[in-house]
CSV table of C-alpha atoms and ligand atoms in Angstrom, one decimal:
chain,number,residue,atom,x,y,z
N,1,MET,CA,94.1,63.7,-31.3
N,2,LEU,CA,93.8,65.9,-28.4
N,3,ARG,CA,96.2,66.8,-25.6
N,4,VAL,CA,95.5,67.8,-22.1
N,5,ALA,CA,96.7,71.3,-21.7
N,6,ILE,CA,97.4,71.2,-18.0
N,7,GLY,CA,101.1,70.4,-18.4
N,8,LEU,CA,100.9,66.8,-16.9
N,9,ALA,CA,102.6,64.3,-18.8
N,10,PHE,CA,99.3,62.7,-20.0
N,11,ARG,CA,99.5,61.0,-23.3
N,12,SER,CA,97.6,62.1,-26.3
N,13,PHE,CA,94.2,60.4,-26.7
N,14,SER,CA,91.5,59.6,-29.1
N,15,THR,CA,88.2,61.3,-28.6
N,16,CYS,CA,86.4,58.3,-29.5
N,17,SER,CA,88.5,56.0,-26.9
N,18,ARG,CA,86.1,53.4,-25.5
N,19,HIS,CA,88.0,52.5,-22.4
N,20,SER,CA,86.2,53.6,-19.2
N,21,THR,CA,87.4,53.6,-15.8
N,22,LYS,CA,86.0,54.7,-12.4
N,23,VAL,CA,88.7,56.0,-9.8
N,24,SER,CA,87.9,56.8,-6.1
N,25,VAL,CA,89.8,59.3,-4.1
N,26,LEU,CA,89.6,58.7,-0.4
N,27,GLY,CA,90.4,61.9,1.5
N,28,ALA,CA,89.3,64.0,-1.3
N,29,GLY,CA,88.7,67.0,0.8
N,30,GLY,CA,92.3,67.5,1.9
N,31,GLY,CA,95.2,69.4,1.0
N,32,ILE,CA,96.3,66.8,-1.6
N,33,GLY,CA,92.9,65.3,-2.1
N,34,GLN,CA,91.3,68.4,-3.7
N,35,PRO,CA,94.1,69.3,-6.3
N,36,LEU,CA,94.7,65.5,-7.1
N,37,SER,CA,90.9,65.3,-7.8
N,38,LEU,CA,91.1,68.2,-10.2
N,39,LEU,CA,94.0,66.6,-11.8
N,40,ILE,CA,92.5,63.2,-12.0
N,41,CYS,CA,89.3,64.5,-13.3
N,42,SER,CA,91.0,66.2,-16.3
N,43,ASN,CA,92.5,62.7,-17.3
N,44,PRO,CA,90.7,61.5,-20.7
N,45,LEU,CA,91.2,58.1,-19.4
N,46,LEU,CA,88.9,58.5,-16.6
N,47,SER,CA,85.0,58.1,-16.8
N,48,ASN,CA,83.7,58.4,-13.3
N,49,LEU,CA,85.5,60.3,-10.3
N,50,ALA,CA,84.3,59.3,-6.8
N,51,LEU,CA,85.2,61.6,-3.9
N,52,TYR,CA,85.0,60.5,-0.4
N,53,ASP,CA,86.1,62.2,2.9
N,54,VAL,CA,84.8,62.3,6.4
N,55,LYS,CA,84.3,65.8,6.1
N,56,ASP,CA,81.7,67.3,3.6
N,57,THR,CA,82.9,67.1,0.0
N,58,ARG,CA,79.6,68.3,-1.7
N,59,GLY,CA,81.1,71.6,-2.5
N,60,ILE,CA,84.2,70.3,-4.0
N,61,ALA,CA,82.1,67.6,-6.2
N,62,CYS,CA,80.0,70.3,-7.2
N,63,ASP,CA,83.0,72.6,-8.3
N,64,LEU,CA,84.7,70.0,-10.3
N,65,SER,CA,81.5,68.8,-11.9
N,66,HIS,CA,81.3,72.2,-13.8
N,67,ILE,CA,84.7,71.3,-15.7
N,68,ASN,CA,84.0,70.5,-19.1
N,69,THR,CA,85.5,67.0,-19.4
N,70,ASN,CA,84.0,63.8,-20.5
N,71,SER,CA,84.2,62.3,-17.1
N,72,ARG,CA,81.6,62.2,-14.6
N,73,VAL,CA,82.2,63.3,-10.9
N,74,SER,CA,80.1,61.4,-8.5
N,75,LEU,CA,78.2,63.6,-5.9
N,76,CYS,CA,80.4,63.4,-2.6
N,77,TYR,CA,80.2,60.6,-0.3
N,78,SER,CA,80.9,61.4,3.3
N,79,GLY,CA,80.5,59.1,6.4
N,80,SER,CA,81.4,55.4,6.5
N,81,GLU,CA,77.7,54.2,5.5
N,82,GLU,CA,78.4,55.8,2.0
N,83,LEU,CA,81.8,54.2,1.4
N,84,GLU,CA,80.3,51.3,-0.3
N,85,GLU,CA,78.5,53.5,-3.1
N,86,CYS,CA,81.9,55.3,-3.6
N,87,LEU,CA,83.9,52.1,-3.8
N,88,LYS,CA,81.7,50.0,-6.0
N,89,ASP,CA,82.9,49.4,-9.4
N,90,SER,CA,86.1,51.3,-8.7
N,91,GLU,CA,89.1,50.1,-10.8
N,92,ILE,CA,91.5,52.4,-9.2
N,93,VAL,CA,91.4,53.9,-5.4
N,94,VAL,CA,93.8,56.6,-4.4
N,95,ILE,CA,94.1,57.2,-0.6
N,96,PRO,CA,95.5,60.5,0.5
N,97,ALA,CA,93.4,60.5,3.8
N,98,GLY,CA,95.3,61.1,6.9
N,99,LEU,CA,97.2,63.6,9.0
N,100,PRO,CA,100.3,65.4,7.5
N,101,ARG,CA,103.4,66.2,9.5
N,102,LYS,CA,104.3,69.5,11.3
N,103,PRO,CA,107.9,70.7,11.9
N,104,GLY,CA,109.9,68.4,14.1
N,105,MET,CA,108.0,65.2,13.4
N,106,THR,CA,109.0,62.1,11.4
N,107,ARG,CA,106.8,60.4,9.0
N,108,ASP,CA,106.6,57.5,11.5
N,109,ASP,CA,105.3,59.8,14.3
N,110,LEU,CA,101.9,59.7,12.0
N,111,PHE,CA,101.8,56.1,12.4
N,112,ASN,CA,99.4,56.1,15.6
N,113,THR,CA,96.7,58.3,13.8
N,114,ASN,CA,97.0,57.1,10.1
N,115,ALA,CA,97.4,53.5,10.7
N,116,GLU,CA,93.8,53.4,11.9
N,117,ILE,CA,92.4,55.4,9.1
N,118,VAL,CA,94.2,53.4,6.4
N,119,GLN,CA,93.2,50.1,8.2
N,120,SER,CA,89.6,51.1,8.1
N,121,LEU,CA,89.6,52.3,4.4
N,122,ALA,CA,91.5,49.2,3.5
N,123,LYS,CA,88.9,47.2,5.0
N,124,ALA,CA,86.2,48.8,2.9
N,125,CYS,CA,88.0,48.4,-0.1
N,126,ALA,CA,88.5,44.7,0.5
N,127,LYS,CA,84.8,44.3,0.9
N,128,TYR,CA,83.5,46.6,-1.9
N,129,CYS,CA,86.1,46.8,-4.6
N,130,PRO,CA,88.5,43.7,-4.0
N,131,THR,CA,89.9,43.7,-7.3
N,132,ALA,CA,90.7,47.3,-7.5
N,133,LYS,CA,94.2,48.8,-7.7
N,134,VAL,CA,94.9,50.7,-4.5
N,135,ALA,CA,97.5,53.6,-4.5
N,136,VAL,CA,98.4,54.6,-1.0
N,137,ILE,CA,99.6,58.1,-0.3
N,138,THR,CA,99.2,58.4,3.5
N,139,ASN,CA,102.2,58.2,5.5
N,140,PRO,CA,104.2,56.5,6.8
N,141,VAL,CA,104.0,54.9,3.4
N,142,ASN,CA,106.6,52.3,4.5
N,143,SER,CA,104.0,51.1,7.2
N,144,THR,CA,100.7,51.8,5.6
N,145,VAL,CA,101.2,49.6,2.5
N,146,PRO,CA,101.9,46.6,4.6
N,147,ILE,CA,98.8,47.6,6.6
N,148,VAL,CA,96.7,47.6,3.4
N,149,ALA,CA,98.4,44.2,2.3
N,150,GLU,CA,97.5,42.5,5.8
N,151,VAL,CA,94.0,43.6,5.6
N,152,PHE,CA,93.6,42.4,2.2
N,153,GLU,CA,95.2,39.1,3.0
N,154,SER,CA,93.0,38.7,6.1
N,155,ALA,CA,90.1,39.1,3.9
N,156,GLY,CA,91.4,36.3,1.5
N,157,VAL,CA,91.4,39.1,-1.5
N,158,TYR,CA,95.2,40.1,-1.4
N,159,ASP,CA,96.8,40.5,-4.9
N,160,PRO,CA,100.3,41.7,-4.3
N,161,ARG,CA,100.3,43.1,-8.0
N,162,LYS,CA,97.6,45.7,-7.1
N,163,ILE,CA,98.7,47.2,-3.8
N,164,PHE,CA,101.0,50.3,-4.2
N,165,GLY,CA,102.7,52.9,-2.0
N,166,VAL,CA,103.0,56.2,-4.1
N,167,CYS,CA,106.6,57.3,-4.3
N,168,THR,CA,106.4,59.4,-7.5
N,169,LEU,CA,107.1,62.6,-5.5
N,170,ASP,CA,110.5,61.2,-4.9
N,171,THR,CA,111.3,60.7,-8.6
N,172,VAL,CA,109.6,64.0,-9.5
N,173,ARG,CA,111.9,65.8,-7.1
N,174,ALA,CA,115.0,63.8,-8.2
N,175,LYS,CA,114.4,64.9,-11.6
N,176,LYS,CA,113.8,68.4,-10.8
N,177,PHE,CA,116.8,68.9,-8.4
N,178,VAL,CA,119.2,67.4,-10.8
N,179,ALA,CA,117.9,69.3,-13.6
N,180,ASP,CA,118.0,72.6,-11.6
N,181,LEU,CA,121.8,71.7,-10.5
N,182,LYS,CA,123.0,70.8,-14.0
N,183,GLY,CA,120.8,73.1,-16.1
N,184,VAL,CA,119.0,70.7,-18.1
N,185,ASN,CA,115.3,69.9,-19.1
N,186,ALA,CA,113.6,68.3,-16.0
N,187,THR,CA,110.8,66.9,-18.2
N,188,THR,CA,113.1,64.6,-20.2
N,189,LEU,CA,115.2,63.2,-17.4
N,190,HIS,CA,114.7,59.8,-15.9
N,191,VAL,CA,116.1,59.2,-12.3
N,192,PRO,CA,115.1,55.9,-10.7
N,193,VAL,CA,114.5,56.3,-6.9
N,194,ILE,CA,114.4,52.9,-4.8
N,195,GLY,CA,113.9,51.7,-1.3
N,196,GLY,CA,111.0,53.4,0.8
N,197,HIS,CA,109.4,56.8,1.3
N,198,SER,CA,111.1,58.3,4.2
N,199,GLY,CA,114.6,59.7,5.0
N,200,ILE,CA,117.5,57.3,4.3
N,201,THR,CA,114.9,54.7,3.0
N,202,ILE,CA,114.7,56.9,-0.2
N,203,LEU,CA,117.4,56.2,-2.2
N,204,PRO,CA,118.0,57.9,-5.5
N,205,LEU,CA,120.2,56.1,-8.1
N,206,LEU,CA,121.9,59.1,-9.5
N,207,SER,CA,124.3,56.6,-11.4
N,208,GLN,CA,121.5,55.7,-13.5
N,209,ILE,CA,120.4,59.0,-14.8
N,210,THR,CA,119.3,59.0,-18.4
N,211,PRO,CA,120.1,60.7,-20.4
N,212,LYS,CA,123.4,60.2,-19.1
N,213,LEU,CA,124.9,62.9,-16.8
N,214,SER,CA,128.3,63.6,-15.1
N,215,LEU,CA,127.9,64.3,-11.2
N,216,SER,CA,130.9,64.8,-8.8
N,217,SER,CA,131.0,62.8,-5.6
N,218,GLU,CA,130.1,66.1,-3.8
N,219,GLU,CA,127.2,66.7,-6.0
N,220,ILE,CA,125.8,62.9,-5.6
N,221,CYS,CA,126.1,63.5,-1.9
N,222,SER,CA,124.3,66.8,-1.6
N,223,LEU,CA,121.7,65.7,-4.3
N,224,THR,CA,121.0,62.3,-2.5
N,225,GLU,CA,120.6,64.0,1.0
N,226,ARG,CA,118.2,66.8,-0.7
N,227,ILE,CA,116.1,64.3,-2.3
N,228,GLN,CA,115.7,62.3,1.0
N,229,ASN,CA,114.9,65.4,3.2
N,230,ALA,CA,112.9,67.1,0.6
N,231,GLY,CA,109.4,66.4,2.3
N,232,THR,CA,111.0,67.9,5.4
N,233,GLU,CA,112.2,71.0,3.3
N,234,VAL,CA,108.4,71.6,2.6
N,235,VAL,CA,107.0,70.9,5.9
N,236,ASN,CA,109.6,73.4,7.5
N,237,ALA,CA,108.7,75.9,4.6
N,238,LYS,CA,105.1,75.5,5.4
N,239,ALA,CA,105.8,76.0,9.1
N,240,GLY,CA,102.9,74.2,10.7
N,241,GLY,CA,100.8,74.4,7.7
N,242,GLY,CA,101.1,70.7,6.7
N,243,SER,CA,103.4,69.1,4.2
N,244,ALA,CA,103.6,68.8,0.4
N,245,THR,CA,100.2,69.1,-1.1
N,246,LEU,CA,100.6,70.6,-4.8
N,247,SER,CA,103.7,68.7,-5.7
N,248,MET,CA,102.0,65.6,-4.3
N,249,ALA,CA,98.9,66.0,-6.1
N,250,TYR,CA,100.9,66.3,-9.2
N,251,ALA,CA,102.8,63.2,-8.5
N,252,GLY,CA,99.6,61.2,-7.4
N,253,ALA,CA,98.1,62.2,-10.8
N,254,LEU,CA,101.0,61.0,-12.8
N,255,PHE,CA,100.9,57.7,-10.9
N,256,THR,CA,97.2,57.5,-11.3
N,257,ASP,CA,97.6,58.2,-15.1
N,258,ALA,CA,100.4,55.4,-15.2
N,259,LEU,CA,97.7,52.9,-13.6
N,260,LEU,CA,95.0,54.2,-16.1
N,261,ARG,CA,97.1,53.7,-19.2
N,262,ALA,CA,98.5,50.2,-18.0
N,263,GLY,CA,94.9,49.4,-17.3
N,264,LYS,CA,94.0,49.8,-21.1
N,265,GLY,CA,96.8,47.8,-22.1
N,266,ASP,CA,99.9,50.0,-22.6
N,267,PRO,CA,103.0,48.9,-20.9
N,268,VAL,CA,104.1,51.4,-18.6
N,269,VAL,CA,107.2,51.6,-16.4
N,270,GLU,CA,107.0,53.2,-12.9
N,271,CYS,CA,108.7,53.2,-9.6
N,272,ALA,CA,106.5,52.1,-6.7
N,273,TYR,CA,106.5,50.6,-3.3
N,274,VAL,CA,104.9,47.3,-3.4
N,275,GLU,CA,105.5,43.6,-2.0
N,276,SER,CA,108.7,42.5,-3.6
N,277,ASN,CA,111.3,39.7,-3.3
N,278,ILE,CA,114.3,41.9,-5.0
N,279,THR,CA,116.0,42.5,-1.5
N,280,GLU,CA,115.4,40.7,1.9
N,281,VAL,CA,112.6,43.2,2.9
N,282,LYS,CA,109.2,42.4,2.2
N,283,PHE,CA,108.2,45.6,0.6
N,284,PHE,CA,110.5,47.8,-1.6
N,285,SER,CA,110.1,50.3,-4.3
N,286,SER,CA,111.9,49.9,-7.5
N,287,SER,CA,110.9,50.1,-11.4
N,288,LEU,CA,108.1,48.1,-12.1
N,289,LEU,CA,106.4,47.2,-15.5
N,290,LEU,CA,102.7,47.8,-15.1
N,291,GLY,CA,99.9,46.1,-17.1
N,292,PRO,CA,96.0,45.8,-16.9
N,293,GLU,CA,96.4,43.5,-13.7
N,294,GLY,CA,98.8,45.8,-12.1
N,295,VAL,CA,102.5,44.7,-11.5
N,296,THR,CA,103.6,42.7,-14.5
N,297,GLU,CA,107.2,42.4,-13.7
N,298,HIS,CA,109.8,43.7,-11.2
N,299,LEU,CA,112.6,45.3,-13.0
N,300,GLY,CA,115.2,45.3,-10.3
N,301,PHE,CA,117.6,48.2,-9.9
N,302,GLY,CA,120.4,47.1,-12.0
N,303,THR,CA,124.2,47.8,-11.1
N,304,LEU,CA,124.6,50.0,-8.2
N,305,SER,CA,127.5,52.4,-7.5
N,306,ALA,CA,129.7,51.6,-4.4
N,307,TYR,CA,128.1,54.6,-2.7
N,308,GLU,CA,124.5,53.4,-3.5
N,309,GLU,CA,125.3,50.0,-2.3
N,310,ASP,CA,126.3,51.4,1.1
N,311,LYS,CA,123.2,53.4,1.3
N,312,LEU,CA,121.1,50.4,0.3
N,313,ARG,CA,122.8,48.3,3.1
N,314,ALA,CA,122.1,51.1,5.6
N,315,LEU,CA,118.6,51.7,4.6
N,316,LEU,CA,117.2,47.8,4.9
N,317,PRO,CA,117.2,47.5,8.6
N,318,GLU,CA,115.2,50.7,9.1
N,319,LEU,CA,112.6,49.9,6.2
N,320,ASP,CA,112.3,46.4,7.7
N,321,ARG,CA,111.4,47.9,11.1
N,322,ASN,CA,108.8,50.1,9.4
N,323,ILE,CA,107.4,47.2,7.6
N,324,THR,CA,107.1,44.8,10.6
N,325,LYS,CA,105.4,47.7,12.4
N,326,GLY,CA,102.7,47.9,9.7
N,327,LEU,CA,102.3,44.3,9.4
N,328,GLN,CA,101.7,43.7,12.9
N,329,PHE,CA,99.0,46.5,13.3
N,330,GLY,CA,97.3,45.1,10.0
N,331,LYS,CA,96.8,41.7,11.8
N,332,GLN,CA,94.8,43.2,14.6
Q,1,NAD,P1,95.1,67.0,5.0
Q,1,NAD,O1,94.9,67.0,6.3
Q,1,NAD,O2,95.1,68.3,4.2
Q,1,NAD,O3,94.0,66.1,4.4
Q,1,NAD,C1,93.6,64.8,4.8
Q,1,NAD,C2,92.3,64.6,4.4
Q,1,NAD,O4,91.9,63.2,5.1
Q,1,NAD,C3,91.2,65.5,5.3
Q,1,NAD,O5,90.2,66.1,4.2
Q,1,NAD,C4,90.6,64.7,6.3
Q,1,NAD,O6,89.1,65.0,6.4
Q,1,NAD,C5,90.6,63.3,5.5
Q,1,NAD,N1,90.4,62.3,6.2
Q,1,NAD,C6,90.8,61.9,7.6
Q,1,NAD,N2,90.4,60.6,8.1
Q,1,NAD,C7,89.8,60.1,7.0
Q,1,NAD,C8,89.0,58.9,6.9
Q,1,NAD,N3,88.8,57.9,7.9
Q,1,NAD,N4,88.4,58.7,5.6
Q,1,NAD,C9,88.4,59.6,4.7
Q,1,NAD,N5,89.0,60.8,4.7
Q,1,NAD,C10,89.7,61.0,5.9
Q,1,NAD,O7,96.5,66.3,4.6
Q,1,NAD,P2,97.3,66.3,3.2
Q,1,NAD,O8,98.4,67.3,3.2
Q,1,NAD,O9,96.3,66.1,2.0
Q,1,NAD,O10,98.1,64.9,3.4
Q,1,NAD,C11,97.4,63.6,3.4
Q,1,NAD,C12,98.4,62.4,3.9
Q,1,NAD,O11,99.4,62.4,2.6
Q,1,NAD,C13,99.3,62.7,4.8
Q,1,NAD,O12,99.5,61.6,5.6
Q,1,NAD,C14,100.8,63.0,4.4
Q,1,NAD,O13,101.9,62.6,5.2
Q,1,NAD,C15,100.6,62.2,3.3
Q,1,NAD,N6,101.6,62.6,2.0
Q,1,NAD,C16,102.4,61.6,1.3
Q,1,NAD,C17,103.0,61.9,0.3
Q,1,NAD,C18,103.8,60.7,-0.5
Q,1,NAD,O14,104.8,61.0,-1.2
Q,1,NAD,N7,103.4,59.5,-0.3
Q,1,NAD,C19,103.3,63.2,0.1
Q,1,NAD,C20,102.8,64.3,0.8
Q,1,NAD,C21,101.7,64.1,1.8
Q,2,LMR,C1,106.8,64.2,1.3
Q,2,LMR,O1,107.8,63.5,0.9
Q,2,LMR,O2,106.5,65.4,0.9
Q,2,LMR,C2,105.6,63.7,2.1
Q,2,LMR,O3,106.0,62.1,2.6
Q,2,LMR,C3,105.0,64.5,3.2
Q,2,LMR,C4,106.2,64.5,4.3
Q,2,LMR,O4,105.7,64.2,5.5
Q,2,LMR,O5,107.3,64.8,4.2
């Protein structure tokens, strides 16, 4: 048995594993796309990594193809005429294509540009790899996931178990911020984060941290706000240079690893933003049991504290507006 040395929580693996999987990254040349492709390419459950971007990714593909993993990195695909070749036989498609925020912008301010990008990529996925699991990173996630769902629905190939908004960065941050505050190990904490992926729609369930930790109400308020505004913290720190890329690549690689492990039959529990009926809004992020076909079971969010119940009530109308905006755009 070997273990990947890059520090990600990839499981130990057998050198004679026979499972093979193709993953495509759309937007592979970007700030997230490049480190994400690097981390995915190191995943032992991968057999083929296909990189796509509207800009030339040949250099990136060549660079990655020199790493001594057992996976094969496909030559780059640039330009929409090459999307078919990239997507063909993909079991997982990860989408970080699109503009990032600058200081002063909300994620919703990205809608006008990114909705079109995601819609066109979703149309290609629905056509060339309709049964793939699609993991959407592009913001505003609260609206881009409904767009993908609507495109798949219109093409007659929608399977709600397989379309995901990646919210893993929220759980990664929640673990790190709690661990830093309380002086505990960030790698062994579990903090569920539910709702959506922007501002008040991000709701960390600090009453459900495991192993159990005691937090004062002031600590709960300040941690909740920090987790909700962590994306803006990075956007402001980068001062016009974009938003989170490295931490997002780490989180995106963790989520891809979860899909890869679930795909080969391991039961995996992960939070993600999917079509859901556990609240009155159509898409919601919560803990999910994942299996080979995607979501096997929605695990809900257990009993909330009074503080969390208030926050949940407050976030639902905003999340619903974001969802409606995405669904309406996706129908076009
Ligand atoms: P970036 O500008 O560095 O990279 C985006 C890449 O997408 C570029 O290489 C660009 O050429 C490519 N692209 C644009 N249109 C395309 C198309 N039609 N097809 C293929 N590729 C296309 O941006 P980034 O920092 O990598 O961020 C990407 C997106 O991820 C942004 O929308 C950002 O807001 C979002 N994001 C989401 C999370 C999350 O937690 N879900 C976290 C961080 C960033
Ligand atoms: C994040 O949470 O870092 C991303 O959604 C990017 C952003 O715009 O904040």
